[in-house]
Amino acid sequence: MKATSTRATMASKITLEEVARLAGVSTSTVSRHLNGTHFVADEKAAAIEQSIQRLNYRPNLVARGLARGRTLTVGVLTQEIVSSFFNEAMRGVEDGLIGHEYDAIFASTHWESDDEAKRLASMEGRRVDGLILIHPGIDDATLDRHAQTVPMVVVGRKVNSRFVHSLAFDHGVGAQLAMEHLLELGHRRIAYIGGPTGRADADQRFTAYRAALQSAGISFDPRLVAPGNYVEAGGLSAMTLLLDRGLPFSAVFCANDDSAYGAMLALHRRQLRVPDDVSVVGFDDVAHSAYCVPPLTSVRQPLRELGREAANAVVALIDGRKPPRGPMARLELVVRESTRALPAQQGKASPAVPRKKPAARRPS
């Protein structure tokens, strides 16, 4: 332990001048090579790299950033750091920033608009070089104003601003995939657990739910809709509300996977089986959905890919380049064990009602 500490201390004391002396070049040449601000001949660059390795030199990233007028940080605002959805996207951001010298500063806003505004101001106060906002609730005009000061990428929604780089899927297409799957399985009474009110993605999914019913010739019943908030507790409350209304339904489409987990717990507590009594479909296909019981049928968003693309885009904006626009991965339905086809005689409805608990046996 002591030897390791000594080596680390020695490495931290190695100066740029020593690297330059060993490489046989000037200090300014070493600086240009490390900062990447000017071209350095291949043979000199190779000599510098060899000297860095021999001396175990570790550049002072703070000093390097200041020399370039940067902090080498990217602020990342999410709604819930503990959420499976946001966790996948954040891992993608971290993956994308590797090799770019930038570190991410993460903050969550818990679906509170006031918190979003405060966190955004805090990030700017830290002088981050760029911002990545994952599913923000902040209005377009405010985002546009901030993006004129700090390079900004928004993930999960299209922002009407020429200064904001948006990365988003058509959530309506994903919801349509989920509904078509349930309809093809013979379900006609399909409940819906929504997302936070006023969120663009939640609105698109709900609109697609209604459109799918209409296309199938099924009347929309608002009593089969319950509000959710994209978290497990919200899904639990929403499904409890649906069951308490006493209306029959054979399937439920949840606006995200976390809501579906809560909904399945509510069904379990009412002694209803998934999918025997109620089929359940989620949206996002986060990692846990393949391992819950039963494994959840869900619309897959390539969240990690989206995070990586956001990281590459914000670095490009920081460098004054136009972000690359490769082909966006498509949404797809992943069918697992939480859905099943209805028997022909149950085509119209399967009442989702609690099963009676068996009477307890008296000890003989």
Tab-separated table of C-alpha atoms in Angstrom:
chain	number	residue	atom	x	y	z
A	1	MET	CA	0.000	0.000	0.000
A	2	LYS	CA	2.821	2.398	0.897
A	3	ALA	CA	4.709	1.671	-2.333
A	4	THR	CA	1.582	2.317	-4.392
A	5	SER	CA	0.966	5.598	-2.572
A	6	THR	CA	4.571	6.649	-3.147
A	7	ARG	CA	4.363	5.899	-6.868
A	8	ALA	CA	1.123	7.874	-7.144
A	9	THR	CA	2.707	10.833	-5.356
A	10	MET	CA	5.778	10.692	-7.589
A	11	ALA	CA	3.603	10.516	-10.699
A	12	SER	CA	1.634	13.547	-9.608
A	13	LYS	CA	4.889	15.521	-9.253
A	14	ILE	CA	6.086	14.797	-12.775
A	15	THR	CA	5.922	18.038	-14.726
A	16	LEU	CA	5.304	18.906	-18.337
A	17	GLU	CA	8.901	20.120	-18.573
A	18	GLU	CA	10.236	16.684	-17.597
A	19	VAL	CA	8.100	14.992	-20.245
A	20	ALA	CA	9.337	17.485	-22.843
A	21	ARG	CA	12.975	17.025	-21.806
A	22	LEU	CA	12.783	13.217	-22.103
A	23	ALA	CA	10.955	13.413	-25.442
A	24	GLY	CA	13.414	15.959	-26.834
A	25	VAL	CA	10.732	18.500	-27.675
A	26	SER	CA	9.569	21.839	-26.314
A	27	THR	CA	7.056	22.195	-23.490
A	28	SER	CA	4.631	23.938	-25.848
A	29	THR	CA	4.772	20.948	-28.220
A	30	VAL	CA	3.811	18.594	-25.378
A	31	SER	CA	0.989	20.949	-24.418
A	32	ARG	CA	-0.311	21.095	-28.001
A	33	HIS	CA	-0.216	17.300	-28.226
A	34	LEU	CA	-2.097	16.794	-24.971
A	35	ASN	CA	-4.709	19.436	-25.722
A	36	GLY	CA	-5.137	18.423	-29.333
A	37	THR	CA	-5.294	22.067	-30.315
A	38	HIS	CA	-2.647	21.945	-33.056
A	39	PHE	CA	-1.036	19.346	-35.286
A	40	VAL	CA	2.052	17.607	-33.902
A	41	ALA	CA	4.251	15.512	-36.199
A	42	ASP	CA	3.837	11.750	-35.795
A	43	GLU	CA	7.422	11.113	-34.652
A	44	LYS	CA	7.196	13.847	-32.003
A	45	ALA	CA	3.796	12.602	-30.846
A	46	ALA	CA	5.211	9.074	-30.498
A	47	ALA	CA	8.176	10.365	-28.471
A	48	ILE	CA	5.842	12.300	-26.190
A	49	GLU	CA	3.635	9.245	-25.598
A	50	GLN	CA	6.693	7.117	-24.778
A	51	SER	CA	7.893	9.720	-22.284
A	52	ILE	CA	4.462	9.901	-20.666
A	53	GLN	CA	4.444	6.131	-20.188
A	54	ARG	CA	8.005	5.960	-18.873
A	55	LEU	CA	7.434	8.757	-16.378
A	56	ASN	CA	3.872	7.642	-15.549
A	57	TYR	CA	2.796	11.223	-16.166
A	58	ARG	CA	-0.825	12.084	-15.449
A	59	PRO	CA	-2.093	15.317	-16.977
A	60	ASN	CA	-3.915	17.782	-14.754
A	61	LEU	CA	-7.341	17.685	-16.387
A	62	VAL	CA	-8.557	20.741	-14.502
A	63	ALA	CA	-5.616	22.786	-15.737
A	64	ARG	CA	-6.032	21.409	-19.239
A	65	GLY	CA	-9.692	22.342	-19.269
A	66	LEU	CA	-8.988	25.847	-18.012
A	67	ALA	CA	-6.352	26.283	-20.716
A	68	ARG	CA	-9.041	25.505	-23.272
A	69	GLY	CA	-11.704	27.560	-21.513
A	70	ARG	CA	-13.628	24.440	-20.478
A	71	THR	CA	-14.478	22.464	-17.352
A	72	LEU	CA	-14.537	19.118	-19.206
A	73	THR	CA	-17.900	18.300	-17.632
A	74	VAL	CA	-21.330	17.552	-19.076
A	75	GLY	CA	-24.437	18.075	-16.963
A	76	VAL	CA	-27.061	15.330	-17.240
A	77	LEU	CA	-30.567	16.024	-15.915
A	78	THR	CA	-32.943	13.088	-15.442
A	79	GLN	CA	-36.250	12.627	-13.681
A	80	GLU	CA	-35.327	9.674	-11.445
A	81	ILE	CA	-31.790	8.336	-11.029
A	82	VAL	CA	-33.173	5.179	-9.372
A	83	SER	CA	-35.529	4.483	-12.299
A	84	SER	CA	-34.636	1.506	-14.501
A	85	PHE	CA	-35.426	3.576	-17.590
A	86	PHE	CA	-33.222	6.532	-16.728
A	87	ASN	CA	-30.505	4.246	-15.405
A	88	GLU	CA	-30.153	2.569	-18.804
A	89	ALA	CA	-29.991	5.912	-20.595
A	90	MET	CA	-27.401	7.260	-18.132
A	91	ARG	CA	-25.199	4.207	-18.646
A	92	GLY	CA	-25.283	4.985	-22.349
A	93	VAL	CA	-24.224	8.578	-21.666
A	94	GLU	CA	-21.282	7.347	-19.599
A	95	ASP	CA	-20.316	4.896	-22.352
A	96	GLY	CA	-20.456	7.666	-24.940
A	97	LEU	CA	-18.312	10.091	-22.943
A	98	ILE	CA	-15.506	7.563	-22.461
A	99	GLY	CA	-12.603	8.621	-24.641
A	100	HIS	CA	-13.810	12.229	-24.901
A	101	GLU	CA	-12.172	13.437	-21.627
A	102	TYR	CA	-15.550	14.625	-20.333
A	103	ASP	CA	-17.078	13.568	-17.029
A	104	ALA	CA	-20.818	13.551	-16.412
A	105	ILE	CA	-22.505	15.306	-13.495
A	106	PHE	CA	-25.888	13.657	-12.860
A	107	ALA	CA	-28.891	15.188	-11.122
A	108	SER	CA	-32.517	14.081	-10.826
A	109	THR	CA	-35.569	16.317	-10.607
A	110	HIS	CA	-38.259	13.835	-9.455
A	111	TRP	CA	-40.841	15.041	-12.008
A	112	GLU	CA	-40.983	18.446	-10.311
A	113	SER	CA	-40.896	21.412	-12.693
A	114	ASP	CA	-39.470	23.714	-10.008
A	115	ASP	CA	-36.662	21.232	-9.339
A	116	GLU	CA	-35.908	21.053	-13.054
A	117	ALA	CA	-35.501	24.812	-13.291
A	118	LYS	CA	-33.262	24.902	-10.195
A	119	ARG	CA	-31.107	21.987	-11.360
A	120	LEU	CA	-30.715	23.511	-14.801
A	121	ALA	CA	-29.586	26.816	-13.286
A	122	SER	CA	-27.216	24.942	-10.961
A	123	MET	CA	-25.620	23.093	-13.872
A	124	GLU	CA	-25.062	26.339	-15.727
A	125	GLY	CA	-23.605	27.833	-12.538
A	126	ARG	CA	-21.084	24.994	-12.489
A	127	ARG	CA	-20.047	26.092	-15.988
A	128	VAL	CA	-20.648	22.683	-17.532
A	129	ASP	CA	-19.542	22.554	-21.161
A	130	GLY	CA	-22.745	20.900	-22.326
A	131	LEU	CA	-26.116	19.632	-21.146
A	132	ILE	CA	-28.038	16.413	-21.751
A	133	LEU	CA	-31.665	16.467	-20.593
A	134	ILE	CA	-33.475	13.119	-20.505
A	135	HIS	CA	-37.262	13.482	-20.854
A	136	PRO	CA	-37.402	17.034	-19.470
A	137	GLY	CA	-40.706	18.665	-18.634
A	138	ILE	CA	-39.381	22.178	-19.252
A	139	ASP	CA	-41.186	24.018	-22.045
A	140	ASP	CA	-39.590	24.500	-25.466
A	141	ALA	CA	-39.155	28.272	-25.111
A	142	THR	CA	-37.142	27.890	-21.892
A	143	LEU	CA	-34.980	25.127	-23.361
A	144	ASP	CA	-34.372	27.251	-26.457
A	145	ARG	CA	-33.204	30.161	-24.306
A	146	HIS	CA	-30.770	28.028	-22.286
A	147	ALA	CA	-29.459	26.251	-25.388
A	148	GLN	CA	-28.272	29.570	-26.784
A	149	THR	CA	-25.831	29.701	-23.856
A	150	VAL	CA	-24.856	26.047	-23.330
A	151	PRO	CA	-24.783	23.290	-25.991
A	152	MET	CA	-27.832	21.114	-25.302
A	153	VAL	CA	-29.144	17.692	-26.287
A	154	VAL	CA	-32.657	16.619	-25.300
A	155	VAL	CA	-33.477	12.913	-25.191
A	156	GLY	CA	-37.011	11.571	-25.425
A	157	ARG	CA	-38.851	14.425	-27.078
A	158	LYS	CA	-38.688	16.746	-30.070
A	159	VAL	CA	-37.947	20.333	-29.067
A	160	ASN	CA	-38.980	23.149	-31.378
A	161	SER	CA	-35.640	24.984	-31.385
A	162	ARG	CA	-32.786	25.275	-33.851
A	163	PHE	CA	-30.365	25.445	-30.913
A	164	VAL	CA	-31.452	22.173	-29.280
A	165	HIS	CA	-30.404	18.812	-30.686
A	166	SER	CA	-33.333	16.429	-30.115
A	167	LEU	CA	-33.228	12.636	-29.994
A	168	ALA	CA	-36.663	11.054	-29.803
A	169	PHE	CA	-38.740	8.136	-30.983
A	170	ASP	CA	-42.351	8.187	-32.111
A	171	HIS	CA	-43.936	6.906	-28.914
A	172	GLY	CA	-47.242	6.508	-30.710
A	173	VAL	CA	-45.721	3.862	-32.974
A	174	GLY	CA	-44.534	1.909	-29.936
A	175	ALA	CA	-47.948	2.103	-28.270
A	176	GLN	CA	-49.543	0.933	-31.501
A	177	LEU	CA	-47.302	-2.157	-31.463
A	178	ALA	CA	-48.430	-2.953	-27.917
A	179	MET	CA	-52.114	-2.519	-28.706
A	180	GLU	CA	-51.957	-4.500	-31.950
A	181	HIS	CA	-50.404	-7.380	-30.019
A	182	LEU	CA	-53.222	-7.428	-27.465
A	183	LEU	CA	-55.907	-7.086	-30.122
A	184	GLU	CA	-54.414	-9.939	-32.142
A	185	LEU	CA	-54.585	-12.094	-29.006
A	186	GLY	CA	-58.345	-11.484	-28.912
A	187	HIS	CA	-58.525	-8.887	-26.158
A	188	ARG	CA	-61.326	-6.346	-26.483
A	189	ARG	CA	-61.582	-4.886	-22.996
A	190	ILE	CA	-58.126	-3.349	-22.618
A	191	ALA	CA	-57.382	-1.074	-19.676
A	192	TYR	CA	-54.725	1.632	-19.757
A	193	ILE	CA	-52.399	3.001	-17.065
A	194	GLY	CA	-50.976	6.327	-18.213
A	195	GLY	CA	-47.961	8.494	-17.523
A	196	PRO	CA	-47.544	11.947	-15.971
A	197	THR	CA	-50.036	14.531	-17.200
A	198	GLY	CA	-48.709	16.896	-19.844
A	199	ARG	CA	-45.679	14.789	-20.806
A	200	ALA	CA	-45.294	14.561	-24.578
A	201	ASP	CA	-44.339	10.873	-24.542
A	202	ALA	CA	-47.226	9.945	-22.235
A	203	ASP	CA	-49.670	11.930	-24.376
A	204	GLN	CA	-48.494	10.176	-27.545
A	205	ARG	CA	-48.908	6.735	-25.984
A	206	PHE	CA	-52.416	7.510	-24.731
A	207	THR	CA	-53.449	8.936	-28.103
A	208	ALA	CA	-52.216	5.759	-29.808
A	209	TYR	CA	-54.138	3.621	-27.294
A	210	ARG	CA	-57.386	5.377	-28.186
A	211	ALA	CA	-56.628	5.275	-31.911
A	212	ALA	CA	-55.986	1.522	-31.796
A	213	LEU	CA	-59.321	0.924	-30.086
A	214	GLN	CA	-61.098	3.041	-32.676
A	215	SER	CA	-59.402	1.226	-35.567
A	216	ALA	CA	-60.549	-2.082	-34.087
A	217	GLY	CA	-64.135	-0.834	-33.784
A	218	ILE	CA	-64.008	-0.783	-29.976
A	219	SER	CA	-65.638	2.061	-28.073
A	220	PHE	CA	-63.348	3.998	-25.763
A	221	ASP	CA	-64.344	3.602	-22.117
A	222	PRO	CA	-62.742	6.258	-19.878
A	223	ARG	CA	-63.487	4.073	-16.841
A	224	LEU	CA	-60.802	1.665	-18.069
A	225	VAL	CA	-58.164	4.411	-17.887
A	226	ALA	CA	-56.232	5.219	-14.719
A	227	PRO	CA	-53.598	7.928	-14.215
A	228	GLY	CA	-50.022	6.869	-13.496
A	229	ASN	CA	-46.687	8.553	-12.916
A	230	TYR	CA	-44.087	6.194	-14.433
A	231	VAL	CA	-43.094	4.677	-11.073
A	232	GLU	CA	-44.001	1.351	-9.439
A	233	ALA	CA	-46.129	2.899	-6.694
A	234	GLY	CA	-48.146	4.759	-9.311
A	235	GLY	CA	-48.794	1.539	-11.221
A	236	LEU	CA	-49.896	-0.176	-8.012
A	237	SER	CA	-52.341	2.632	-7.188
A	238	ALA	CA	-53.662	2.815	-10.747
A	239	MET	CA	-54.374	-0.913	-10.990
A	240	THR	CA	-55.988	-0.887	-7.552
A	241	LEU	CA	-58.277	1.905	-8.779
A	242	LEU	CA	-59.193	-0.043	-11.925
A	243	LEU	CA	-60.017	-3.168	-9.924
A	244	ASP	CA	-62.046	-1.214	-7.375
A	245	ARG	CA	-64.240	0.118	-10.193
A	246	GLY	CA	-65.379	-3.462	-10.765
A	247	LEU	CA	-65.386	-3.283	-14.565
A	248	PRO	CA	-64.290	-6.316	-16.594
A	249	PHE	CA	-61.052	-6.194	-18.576
A	250	SER	CA	-58.769	-8.942	-19.824
A	251	ALA	CA	-55.618	-6.918	-20.521
A	252	VAL	CA	-53.852	-3.738	-19.499
A	253	PHE	CA	-51.385	-1.611	-21.431
A	254	CYS	CA	-49.075	0.284	-19.071
A	255	ALA	CA	-47.325	3.432	-20.297
A	256	ASN	CA	-43.987	2.175	-18.974
A	257	ASP	CA	-42.416	-0.910	-17.407
A	258	ASP	CA	-42.157	0.446	-13.865
A	259	SER	CA	-45.914	1.081	-13.895
A	260	ALA	CA	-46.417	-2.480	-15.134
A	261	TYR	CA	-44.445	-3.894	-12.190
A	262	GLY	CA	-46.719	-2.054	-9.770
A	263	ALA	CA	-49.814	-3.151	-11.688
A	264	MET	CA	-48.759	-6.808	-11.512
A	265	LEU	CA	-48.274	-6.505	-7.757
A	266	ALA	CA	-51.820	-5.126	-7.398
A	267	LEU	CA	-53.178	-8.035	-9.455
A	268	HIS	CA	-51.251	-10.501	-7.310
A	269	ARG	CA	-52.692	-8.993	-4.139
A	270	ARG	CA	-56.205	-9.481	-5.561
A	271	GLN	CA	-55.327	-13.104	-6.383
A	272	LEU	CA	-55.453	-12.448	-10.131
A	273	ARG	CA	-52.905	-14.235	-12.261
A	274	VAL	CA	-50.802	-12.773	-15.067
A	275	PRO	CA	-51.465	-13.670	-17.849
A	276	ASP	CA	-54.208	-16.238	-17.047
A	277	ASP	CA	-56.619	-13.600	-15.748
A	278	VAL	CA	-55.089	-10.379	-17.067
A	279	SER	CA	-52.456	-9.882	-19.776
A	280	VAL	CA	-49.978	-7.063	-19.101
A	281	VAL	CA	-47.856	-5.075	-21.574
A	282	GLY	CA	-45.293	-2.422	-20.653
A	283	PHE	CA	-43.207	0.135	-22.521
A	284	ASP	CA	-39.380	0.638	-22.479
A	285	ASP	CA	-38.179	-2.969	-22.010
A	286	VAL	CA	-35.698	-2.114	-19.280
A	287	ALA	CA	-33.342	-4.873	-18.162
A	288	HIS	CA	-35.470	-6.047	-15.221
A	289	SER	CA	-38.445	-6.811	-17.478
A	290	ALA	CA	-36.810	-9.994	-18.724
A	291	TYR	CA	-36.448	-11.277	-15.145
A	292	CYS	CA	-39.633	-10.259	-13.323
A	293	VAL	CA	-42.320	-12.899	-12.715
A	294	PRO	CA	-43.734	-13.458	-15.210
A	295	PRO	CA	-41.283	-11.881	-17.681
A	296	LEU	CA	-42.923	-8.769	-19.092
A	297	THR	CA	-43.996	-8.239	-22.691
A	298	SER	CA	-42.801	-4.720	-23.508
A	299	VAL	CA	-42.010	-2.212	-26.242
A	300	ARG	CA	-38.236	-1.955	-26.456
A	301	GLN	CA	-36.550	1.421	-26.603
A	302	PRO	CA	-32.793	1.115	-27.201
A	303	LEU	CA	-32.127	3.330	-24.199
A	304	ARG	CA	-28.422	2.707	-23.887
A	305	GLU	CA	-27.895	3.428	-27.580
A	306	LEU	CA	-29.872	6.627	-27.173
A	307	GLY	CA	-27.656	7.678	-24.258
A	308	ARG	CA	-24.488	6.997	-26.256
A	309	GLU	CA	-25.809	8.989	-29.185
A	310	ALA	CA	-26.680	11.882	-26.860
A	311	ALA	CA	-23.122	11.888	-25.467
A	312	ASN	CA	-21.575	11.924	-28.938
A	313	ALA	CA	-23.952	14.685	-30.002
A	314	VAL	CA	-23.199	16.972	-27.052
A	315	VAL	CA	-19.433	16.568	-27.536
A	316	ALA	CA	-19.858	17.514	-31.190
A	317	LEU	CA	-21.850	20.612	-30.216
A	318	ILE	CA	-19.208	21.597	-27.654
A	319	ASP	CA	-16.548	21.313	-30.362
A	320	GLY	CA	-18.624	23.455	-32.724
A	321	ARG	CA	-19.459	20.557	-35.021
A	322	LYS	CA	-22.812	19.400	-36.348
A	323	PRO	CA	-23.823	16.246	-34.449
A	324	PRO	CA	-23.802	13.058	-36.528
A	325	ARG	CA	-27.217	11.698	-37.416
A	326	GLY	CA	-27.016	7.978	-38.001
A	327	PRO	CA	-30.074	5.795	-38.547
A	328	MET	CA	-32.184	5.846	-35.377
A	329	ALA	CA	-32.871	2.386	-33.993
A	330	ARG	CA	-36.531	1.402	-34.285
A	331	LEU	CA	-38.912	0.497	-31.518
A	332	GLU	CA	-39.881	-3.163	-31.344
A	333	LEU	CA	-42.216	-5.330	-29.312
A	334	VAL	CA	-40.576	-8.020	-27.184
A	335	VAL	CA	-43.148	-10.722	-26.443
A	336	ARG	CA	-42.670	-12.623	-23.204
A	337	GLU	CA	-44.867	-14.496	-20.742
A	338	SER	CA	-47.108	-11.725	-19.399
A	339	THR	CA	-49.555	-11.925	-22.316
A	340	ARG	CA	-51.667	-14.743	-23.727
A	341	ALA	CA	-54.403	-15.307	-26.286
A	342	LEU	CA	-57.960	-15.327	-24.999
A	343	PRO	CA	-59.986	-18.506	-25.482
A	344	ALA	CA	-62.694	-17.982	-28.107
A	345	GLN	CA	-65.481	-17.962	-25.524
A	346	GLN	CA	-63.747	-15.128	-23.659
A	347	GLY	CA	-63.370	-12.910	-26.705
A	348	LYS	CA	-65.567	-10.130	-25.404
A	349	ALA	CA	-64.336	-9.799	-21.841
A	350	SER	CA	-62.759	-11.642	-18.985
A	351	PRO	CA	-63.815	-10.162	-15.677
A	352	ALA	CA	-60.831	-9.050	-13.637
A	353	VAL	CA	-62.246	-9.696	-10.189
A	354	PRO	CA	-60.520	-10.852	-7.025
A	355	ARG	CA	-60.551	-14.550	-6.321
A	356	LYS	CA	-61.993	-15.677	-3.030
A	357	LYS	CA	-59.456	-16.879	-0.560
A	358	PRO	CA	-59.918	-20.532	0.427
A	359	ALA	CA	-61.415	-20.956	3.873
A	360	ALA	CA	-58.820	-21.669	6.508
A	361	ARG	CA	-58.919	-25.212	7.848
A	362	ARG	CA	-59.613	-25.668	11.497
A	363	PRO	CA	-57.085	-27.807	13.290
A	364	SER	CA	-58.484	-31.297	13.915
